[in-house]
Coordinates of C-alpha atoms and ligand atoms in Angstrom, one line a residue:
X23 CA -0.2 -29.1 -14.4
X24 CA -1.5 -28.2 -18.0
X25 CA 0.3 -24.9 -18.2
X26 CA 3.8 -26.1 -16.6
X27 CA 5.5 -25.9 -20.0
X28 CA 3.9 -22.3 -20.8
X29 CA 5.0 -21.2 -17.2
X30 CA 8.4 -22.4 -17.5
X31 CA 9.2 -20.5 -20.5
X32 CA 7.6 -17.6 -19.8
X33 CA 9.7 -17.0 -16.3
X34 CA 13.0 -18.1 -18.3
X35 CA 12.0 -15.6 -20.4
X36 CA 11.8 -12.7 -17.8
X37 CA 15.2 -14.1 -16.1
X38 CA 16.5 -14.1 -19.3
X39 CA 16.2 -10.3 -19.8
X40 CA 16.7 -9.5 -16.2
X41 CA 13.4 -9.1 -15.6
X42 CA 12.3 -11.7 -12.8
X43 CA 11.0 -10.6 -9.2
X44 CA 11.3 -12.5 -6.1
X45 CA 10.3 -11.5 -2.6
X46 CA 12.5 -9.7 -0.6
X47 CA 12.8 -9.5 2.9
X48 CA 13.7 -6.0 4.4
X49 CA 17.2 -6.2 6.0
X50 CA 18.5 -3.8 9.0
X51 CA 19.9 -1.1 6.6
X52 CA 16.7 -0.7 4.5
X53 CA 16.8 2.5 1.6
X54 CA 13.1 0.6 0.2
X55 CA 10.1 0.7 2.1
X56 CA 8.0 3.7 2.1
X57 CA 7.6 4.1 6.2
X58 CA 9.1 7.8 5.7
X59 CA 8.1 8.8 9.4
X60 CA 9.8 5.1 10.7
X61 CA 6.6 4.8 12.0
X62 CA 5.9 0.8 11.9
X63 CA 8.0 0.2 14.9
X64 CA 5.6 2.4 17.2
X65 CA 4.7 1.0 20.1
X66 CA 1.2 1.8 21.1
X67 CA 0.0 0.8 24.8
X68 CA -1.6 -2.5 24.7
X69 CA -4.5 -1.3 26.9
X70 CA -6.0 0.6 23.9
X71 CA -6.2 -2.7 22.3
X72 CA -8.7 -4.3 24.6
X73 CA -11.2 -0.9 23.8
X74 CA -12.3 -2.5 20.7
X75 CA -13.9 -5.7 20.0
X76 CA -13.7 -7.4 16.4
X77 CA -9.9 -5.7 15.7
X78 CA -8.9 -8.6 13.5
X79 CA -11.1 -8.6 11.1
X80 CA -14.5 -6.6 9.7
X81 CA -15.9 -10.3 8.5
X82 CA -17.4 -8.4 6.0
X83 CA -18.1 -6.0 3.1
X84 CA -18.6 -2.5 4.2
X85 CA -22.6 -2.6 3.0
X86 CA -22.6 -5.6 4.9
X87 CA -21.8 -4.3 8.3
X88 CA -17.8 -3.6 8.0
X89 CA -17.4 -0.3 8.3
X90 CA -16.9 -0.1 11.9
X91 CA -18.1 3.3 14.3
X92 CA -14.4 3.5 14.3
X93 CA -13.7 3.6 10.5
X94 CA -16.7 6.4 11.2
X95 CA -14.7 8.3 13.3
X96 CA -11.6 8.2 11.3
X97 CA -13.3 9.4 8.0
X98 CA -15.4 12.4 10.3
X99 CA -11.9 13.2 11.7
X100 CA -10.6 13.1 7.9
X101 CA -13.5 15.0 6.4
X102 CA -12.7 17.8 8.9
X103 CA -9.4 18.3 7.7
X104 CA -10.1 18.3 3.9
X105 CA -13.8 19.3 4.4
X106 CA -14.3 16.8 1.9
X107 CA -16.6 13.7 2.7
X108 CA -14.3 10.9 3.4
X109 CA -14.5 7.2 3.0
X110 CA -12.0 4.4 3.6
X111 CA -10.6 1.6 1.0
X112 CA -8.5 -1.9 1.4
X113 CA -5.5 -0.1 0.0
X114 CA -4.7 2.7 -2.1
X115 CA -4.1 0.1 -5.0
X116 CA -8.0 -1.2 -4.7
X117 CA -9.0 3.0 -3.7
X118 CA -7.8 3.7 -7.6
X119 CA -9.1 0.9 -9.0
X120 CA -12.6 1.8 -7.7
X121 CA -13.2 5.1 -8.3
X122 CA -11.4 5.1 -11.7
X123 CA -13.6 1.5 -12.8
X124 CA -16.5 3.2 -11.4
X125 CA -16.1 6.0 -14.2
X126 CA -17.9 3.4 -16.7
X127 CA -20.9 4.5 -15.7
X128 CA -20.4 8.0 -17.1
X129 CA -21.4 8.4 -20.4
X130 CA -19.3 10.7 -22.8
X131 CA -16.7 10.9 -20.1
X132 CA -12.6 10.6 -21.1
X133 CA -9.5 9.9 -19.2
X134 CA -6.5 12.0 -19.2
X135 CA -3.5 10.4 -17.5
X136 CA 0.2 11.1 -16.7
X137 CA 2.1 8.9 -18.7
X138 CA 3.9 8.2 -15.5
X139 CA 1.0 7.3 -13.3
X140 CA 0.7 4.1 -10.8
X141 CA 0.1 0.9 -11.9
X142 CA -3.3 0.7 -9.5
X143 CA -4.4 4.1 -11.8
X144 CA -3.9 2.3 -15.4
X145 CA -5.7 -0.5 -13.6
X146 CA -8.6 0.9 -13.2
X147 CA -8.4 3.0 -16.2
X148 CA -8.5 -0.3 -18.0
X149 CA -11.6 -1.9 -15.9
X150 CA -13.7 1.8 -16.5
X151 CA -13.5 0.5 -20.0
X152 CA -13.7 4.7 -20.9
X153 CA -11.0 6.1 -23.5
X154 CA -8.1 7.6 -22.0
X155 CA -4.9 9.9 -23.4
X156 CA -2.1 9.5 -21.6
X157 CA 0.0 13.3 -20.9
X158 CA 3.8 13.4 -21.1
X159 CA 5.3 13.3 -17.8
X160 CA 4.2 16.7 -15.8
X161 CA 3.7 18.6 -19.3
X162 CA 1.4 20.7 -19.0
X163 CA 1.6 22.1 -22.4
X164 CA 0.8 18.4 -24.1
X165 CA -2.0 18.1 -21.1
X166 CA -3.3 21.3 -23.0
X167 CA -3.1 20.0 -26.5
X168 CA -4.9 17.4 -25.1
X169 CA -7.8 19.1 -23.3
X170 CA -8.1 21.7 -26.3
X171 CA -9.1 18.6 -28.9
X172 CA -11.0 16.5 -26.1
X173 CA -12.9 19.5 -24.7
X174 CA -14.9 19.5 -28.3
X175 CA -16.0 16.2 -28.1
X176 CA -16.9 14.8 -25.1
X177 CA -19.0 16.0 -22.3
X178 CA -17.0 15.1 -19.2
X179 CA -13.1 15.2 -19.0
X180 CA -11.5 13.4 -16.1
X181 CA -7.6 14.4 -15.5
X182 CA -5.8 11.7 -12.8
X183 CA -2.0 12.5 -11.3
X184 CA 0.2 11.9 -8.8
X185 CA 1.3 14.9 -6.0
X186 CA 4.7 13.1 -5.3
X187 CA 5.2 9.9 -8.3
X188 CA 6.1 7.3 -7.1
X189 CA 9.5 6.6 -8.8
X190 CA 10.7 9.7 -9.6
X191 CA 9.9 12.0 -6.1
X192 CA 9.3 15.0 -8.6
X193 CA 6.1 16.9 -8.1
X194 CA 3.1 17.7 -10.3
X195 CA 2.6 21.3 -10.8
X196 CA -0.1 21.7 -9.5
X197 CA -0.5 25.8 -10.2
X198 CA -0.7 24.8 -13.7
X199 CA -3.1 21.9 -13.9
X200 CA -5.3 24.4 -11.8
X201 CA -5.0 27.2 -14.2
X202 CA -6.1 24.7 -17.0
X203 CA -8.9 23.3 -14.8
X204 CA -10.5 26.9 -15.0
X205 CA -9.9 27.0 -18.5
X206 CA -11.2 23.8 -19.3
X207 CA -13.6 22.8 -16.8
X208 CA -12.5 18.9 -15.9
X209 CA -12.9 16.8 -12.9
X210 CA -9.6 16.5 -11.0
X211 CA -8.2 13.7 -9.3
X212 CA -5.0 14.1 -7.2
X213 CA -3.1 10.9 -5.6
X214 CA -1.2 12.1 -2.5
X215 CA -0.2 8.3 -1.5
X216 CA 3.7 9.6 -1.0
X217 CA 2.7 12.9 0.6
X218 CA 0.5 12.2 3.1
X219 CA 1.4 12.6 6.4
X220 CA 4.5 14.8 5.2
X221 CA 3.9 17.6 3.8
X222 CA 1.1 20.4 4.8
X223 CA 0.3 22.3 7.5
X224 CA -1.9 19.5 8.9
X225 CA -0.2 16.9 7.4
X226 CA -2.8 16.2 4.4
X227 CA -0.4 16.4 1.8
X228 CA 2.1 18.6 -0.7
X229 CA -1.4 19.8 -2.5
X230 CA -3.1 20.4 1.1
X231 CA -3.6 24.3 0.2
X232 CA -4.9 23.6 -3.1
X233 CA -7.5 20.6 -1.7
X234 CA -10.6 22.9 -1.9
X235 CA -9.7 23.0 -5.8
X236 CA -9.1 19.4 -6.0
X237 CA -12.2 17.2 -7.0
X238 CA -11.2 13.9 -5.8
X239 CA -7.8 13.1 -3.6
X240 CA -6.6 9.7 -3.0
X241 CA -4.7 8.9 0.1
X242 CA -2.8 6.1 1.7
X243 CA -2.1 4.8 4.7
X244 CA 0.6 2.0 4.2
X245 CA 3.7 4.6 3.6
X246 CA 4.1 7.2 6.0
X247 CA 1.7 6.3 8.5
X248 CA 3.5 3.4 8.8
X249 CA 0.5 1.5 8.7
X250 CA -2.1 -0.1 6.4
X251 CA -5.3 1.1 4.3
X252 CA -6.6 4.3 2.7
X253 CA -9.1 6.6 2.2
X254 CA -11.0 8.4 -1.0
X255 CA -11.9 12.4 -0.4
X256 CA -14.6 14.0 -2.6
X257 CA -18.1 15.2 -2.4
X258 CA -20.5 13.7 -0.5
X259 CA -22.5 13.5 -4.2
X260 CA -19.0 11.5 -5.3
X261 CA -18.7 9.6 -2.1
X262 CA -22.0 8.1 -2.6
X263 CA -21.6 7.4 -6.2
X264 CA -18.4 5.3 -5.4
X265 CA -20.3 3.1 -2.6
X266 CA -23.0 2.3 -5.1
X267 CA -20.5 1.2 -7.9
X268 CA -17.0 0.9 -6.7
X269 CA -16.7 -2.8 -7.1
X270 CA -13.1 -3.4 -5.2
X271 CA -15.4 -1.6 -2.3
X272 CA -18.4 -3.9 -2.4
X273 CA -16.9 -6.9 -3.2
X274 CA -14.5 -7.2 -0.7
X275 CA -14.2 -7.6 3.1
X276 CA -12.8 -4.9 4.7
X277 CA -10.3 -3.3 6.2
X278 CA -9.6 -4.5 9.7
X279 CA -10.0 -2.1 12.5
X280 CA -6.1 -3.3 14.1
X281 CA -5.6 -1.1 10.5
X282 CA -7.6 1.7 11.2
X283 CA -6.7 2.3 14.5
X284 CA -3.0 2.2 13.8
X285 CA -3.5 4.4 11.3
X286 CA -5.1 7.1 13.5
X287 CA -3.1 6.8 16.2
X288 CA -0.2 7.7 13.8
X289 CA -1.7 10.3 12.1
X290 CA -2.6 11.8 15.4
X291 CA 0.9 11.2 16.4
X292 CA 2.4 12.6 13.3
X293 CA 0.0 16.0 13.7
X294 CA 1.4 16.5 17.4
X295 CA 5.0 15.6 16.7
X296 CA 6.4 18.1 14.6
X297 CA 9.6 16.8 15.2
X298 CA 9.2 13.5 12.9
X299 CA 8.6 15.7 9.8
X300 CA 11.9 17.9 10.7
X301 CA 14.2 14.7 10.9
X302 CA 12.9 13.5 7.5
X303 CA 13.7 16.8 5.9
X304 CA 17.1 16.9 7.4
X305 CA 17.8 13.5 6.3
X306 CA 16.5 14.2 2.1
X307 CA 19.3 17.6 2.6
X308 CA 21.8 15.4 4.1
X309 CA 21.2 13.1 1.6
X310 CA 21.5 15.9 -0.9
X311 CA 24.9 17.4 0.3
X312 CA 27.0 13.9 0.4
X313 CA 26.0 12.8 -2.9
X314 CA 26.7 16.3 -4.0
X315 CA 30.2 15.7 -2.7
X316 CA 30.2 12.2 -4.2
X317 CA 29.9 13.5 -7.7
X318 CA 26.2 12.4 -8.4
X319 CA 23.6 15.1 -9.4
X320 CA 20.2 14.6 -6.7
X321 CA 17.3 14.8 -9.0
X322 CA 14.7 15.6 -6.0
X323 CA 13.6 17.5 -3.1
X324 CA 11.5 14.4 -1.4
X325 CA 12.1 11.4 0.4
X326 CA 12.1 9.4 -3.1
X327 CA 15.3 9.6 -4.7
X328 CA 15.8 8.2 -8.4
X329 CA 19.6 7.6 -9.6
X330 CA 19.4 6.3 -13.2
X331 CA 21.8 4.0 -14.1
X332 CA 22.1 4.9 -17.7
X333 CA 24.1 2.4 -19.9
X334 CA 25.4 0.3 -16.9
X335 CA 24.3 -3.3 -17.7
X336 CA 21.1 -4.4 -16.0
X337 CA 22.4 -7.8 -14.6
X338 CA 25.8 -6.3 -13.3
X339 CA 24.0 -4.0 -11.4
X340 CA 21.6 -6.6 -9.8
X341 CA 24.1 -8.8 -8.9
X342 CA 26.2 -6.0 -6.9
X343 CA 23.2 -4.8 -5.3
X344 CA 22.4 -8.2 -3.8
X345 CA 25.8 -8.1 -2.3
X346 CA 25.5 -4.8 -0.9
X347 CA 24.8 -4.0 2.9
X348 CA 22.3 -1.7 2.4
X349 CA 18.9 -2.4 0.7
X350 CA 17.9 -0.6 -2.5
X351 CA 15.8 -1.3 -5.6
X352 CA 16.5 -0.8 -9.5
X353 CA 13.3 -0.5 -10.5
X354 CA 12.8 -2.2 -13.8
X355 CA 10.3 -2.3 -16.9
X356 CA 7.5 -2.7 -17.0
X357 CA 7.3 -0.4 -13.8
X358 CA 9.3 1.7 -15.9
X359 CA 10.0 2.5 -19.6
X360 CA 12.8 0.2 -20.8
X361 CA 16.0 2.3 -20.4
X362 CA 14.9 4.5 -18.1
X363 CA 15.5 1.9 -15.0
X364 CA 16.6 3.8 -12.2
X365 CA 17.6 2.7 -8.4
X366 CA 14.7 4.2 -6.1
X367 CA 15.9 5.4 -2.6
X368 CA 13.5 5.8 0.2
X369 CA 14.8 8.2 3.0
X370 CA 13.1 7.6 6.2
X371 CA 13.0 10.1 9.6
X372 CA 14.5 6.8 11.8
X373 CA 17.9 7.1 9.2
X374 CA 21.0 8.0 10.6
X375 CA 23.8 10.2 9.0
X376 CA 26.2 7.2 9.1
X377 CA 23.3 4.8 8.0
X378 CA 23.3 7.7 4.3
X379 CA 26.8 7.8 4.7
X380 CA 26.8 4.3 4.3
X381 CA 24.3 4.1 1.3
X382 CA 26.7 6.9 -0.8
X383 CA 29.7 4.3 -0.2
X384 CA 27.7 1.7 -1.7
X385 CA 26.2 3.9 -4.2
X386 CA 29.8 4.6 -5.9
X387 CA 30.6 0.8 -5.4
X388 CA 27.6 0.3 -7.4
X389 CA 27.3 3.0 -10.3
X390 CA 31.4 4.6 -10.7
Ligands
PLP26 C1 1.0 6.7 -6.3 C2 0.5 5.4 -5.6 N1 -0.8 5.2 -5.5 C3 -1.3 4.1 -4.9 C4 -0.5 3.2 -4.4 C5 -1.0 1.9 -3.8 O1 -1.1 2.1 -2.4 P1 -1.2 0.8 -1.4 O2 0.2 0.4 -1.3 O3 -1.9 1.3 -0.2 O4 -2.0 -0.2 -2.2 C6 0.9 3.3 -4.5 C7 1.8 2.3 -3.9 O5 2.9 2.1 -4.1 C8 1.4 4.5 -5.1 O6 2.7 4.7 -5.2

């Protein structure tokens, strides 16, 4: 192949600096994947199966006939919750990527960002081809700065966080961004991907009191409804706007219904079983407590737990990790800025006290 020489190099390169991926298969003592609930394991009678006819596959675009009276029900069941109009995506990585590429067809519109939003959010900030600014991490005083000089000269000013971020498990705050939303009048879009199904009253997410205030919420439904898919809230006006441009929407075939229906089981599951939500909490104080007692300092209140690893040396730390009986991830550049590469733990309701027990041990194996 023409580019074998290019391709070579460039992946020497990355192992070079510590910085190639590989797959990894999730082992029996898992601190990575983001099934906070421990949901994927559910068993759901078989008989429900047989209900529905095409469950494997939509076979097409939803304008072309793929979005299913099911998908229907789940986004009427969704848009009574948030009394927002609801509509249902691939994944929350191709949810951001349409609404934010769709922004290119507002004129004199700009992008404010968190500097430490998703990957899928940059993404589509890119493909929507629109200026952006990017906000320091959760500073609402730069956001300010930002939105004093922007409010001047453009028309529309579109600001895009994260409830929960996704590598950190801090929280936006949210009282804040509101205040300057009435200050400065901008279009707000909130991604709950790591809080829905958590936090709230009815399970909506760490923001779900605020939702009427929030212009556009993304949501997903591959972490803690242990399943697969997403969903887009906004106005019906916004909704409408997305199907007619959102091009990871049109262009694609959609979700399954196996998808969707697993994901509303779950999230009818989660709503009735209170007791899911408790365990989870538990665990994060557990958690907490013991690597208290270990001599670490815990740097959040959610089920995503950052250690940083400071000056420790990058390939060291790989290599113990792979040796380790427990699964974690050092999350790396470009994910992250270079130096700041942190381990990422993901607590989950289905962990045990021995099983954290067992991740501290490793933990001071690993980082004292
Ligand atoms: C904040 C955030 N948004 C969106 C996504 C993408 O969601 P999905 O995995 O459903 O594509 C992720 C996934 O890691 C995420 O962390």
């Amino acid at each position: 192949m023409e580019l074998d020489n290019f391709l070579e190099k460039f992946l020497n390169e990355l192992r070079k600096n510590n910085l190639f991926r590989e797959n990894i298969k999730e082992n029996t003592l898992s601190f990575i994947i983001n099934d906070y609930l421990g949901l994927r394991n559910r068993k759901v009678p078989f008989k429900i199966f047989s209900k529905f006819k095409k469950l494997f596959t939509s076979s097409a675009s939803p304008l072309l006939g793929g979005y299913s009276n099911l998908k229907e029900a789940f986004s009427n069941y969704l848009k009574f919750l948030y009394k927002k109009e609801a509509l249902i995506f691939n994944t929350g990585y191709s949810a951001n990527l349409g609404v934010l590429s769709s922004l290119k067809h507002i004129d004199n519109l700009v992008i404010l960002v968190d500097k430490l939003a998703h990957a899928s959010i940059y993404d589509g900030i890119l493909l929507s081809k629109k200026p952006f600014y990017r906000f320091f991490h959760n500073d609402v005083n730069h956001l300010e700065d930002l939105l004093k000089k922007l409010r001047k000269k453009y028309k529309y000013l579109y600001v895009i966080t994260e409830s929960i971020f996704s590598m950190d498990g801090d929280v936006a705050p949210i009282k804040d961004i509101l205040e300057l939303k009435e200050k400065y009048n901008f279009t707000l879009h909130i991604d709950e991907a790591h809080a829905f199904g958590i936090y709230g009253k009815n399970s909506l997410g760490i923001f779900e009191n605020y939702k009427e205030k929030i212009d556009v919420i993304t949501i997903t439904f591959g972490k803690a409804l242990g399943s697969f898919g997403s969903a887009v809230l906004a106005s019906e006006r916004f909704i409408n706007f997305l199907i007619n441009t959102s091009r990871s929407y049109i262009y694609s075939t959609h979700i399954p219904d196996i998808n969707v229906l697993i994901s509303y089981l779950n999230f009818l599951y989660i709503r009735k079983t209170p007791s899911l939500k408790k365990r989870l909490f538990e665990n994060i104080i557990y958690f907490r407590d013991t690597l208290k007692k270990a001599g670490f300092i815990p740097l959040s209140n959610t089920p995503i737990q950052p250690i940083f690893i400071g000056e420790k040396d990058i390939k060291e730390v790989l290599e113990k990790i792979k040796k380790m009986k427990v699964q974690i991830s050092l999350i790396r550049s470009p994910t992250v800025p270079k130096g700041k590469e942190r381990l990422r733990i993901s607590l989950r309701r289905d962990h045990t006290k021995k099983d954290i027990d067992i991740l501290i041990e490793n933990l001071i194996f690993l980082l004292k």
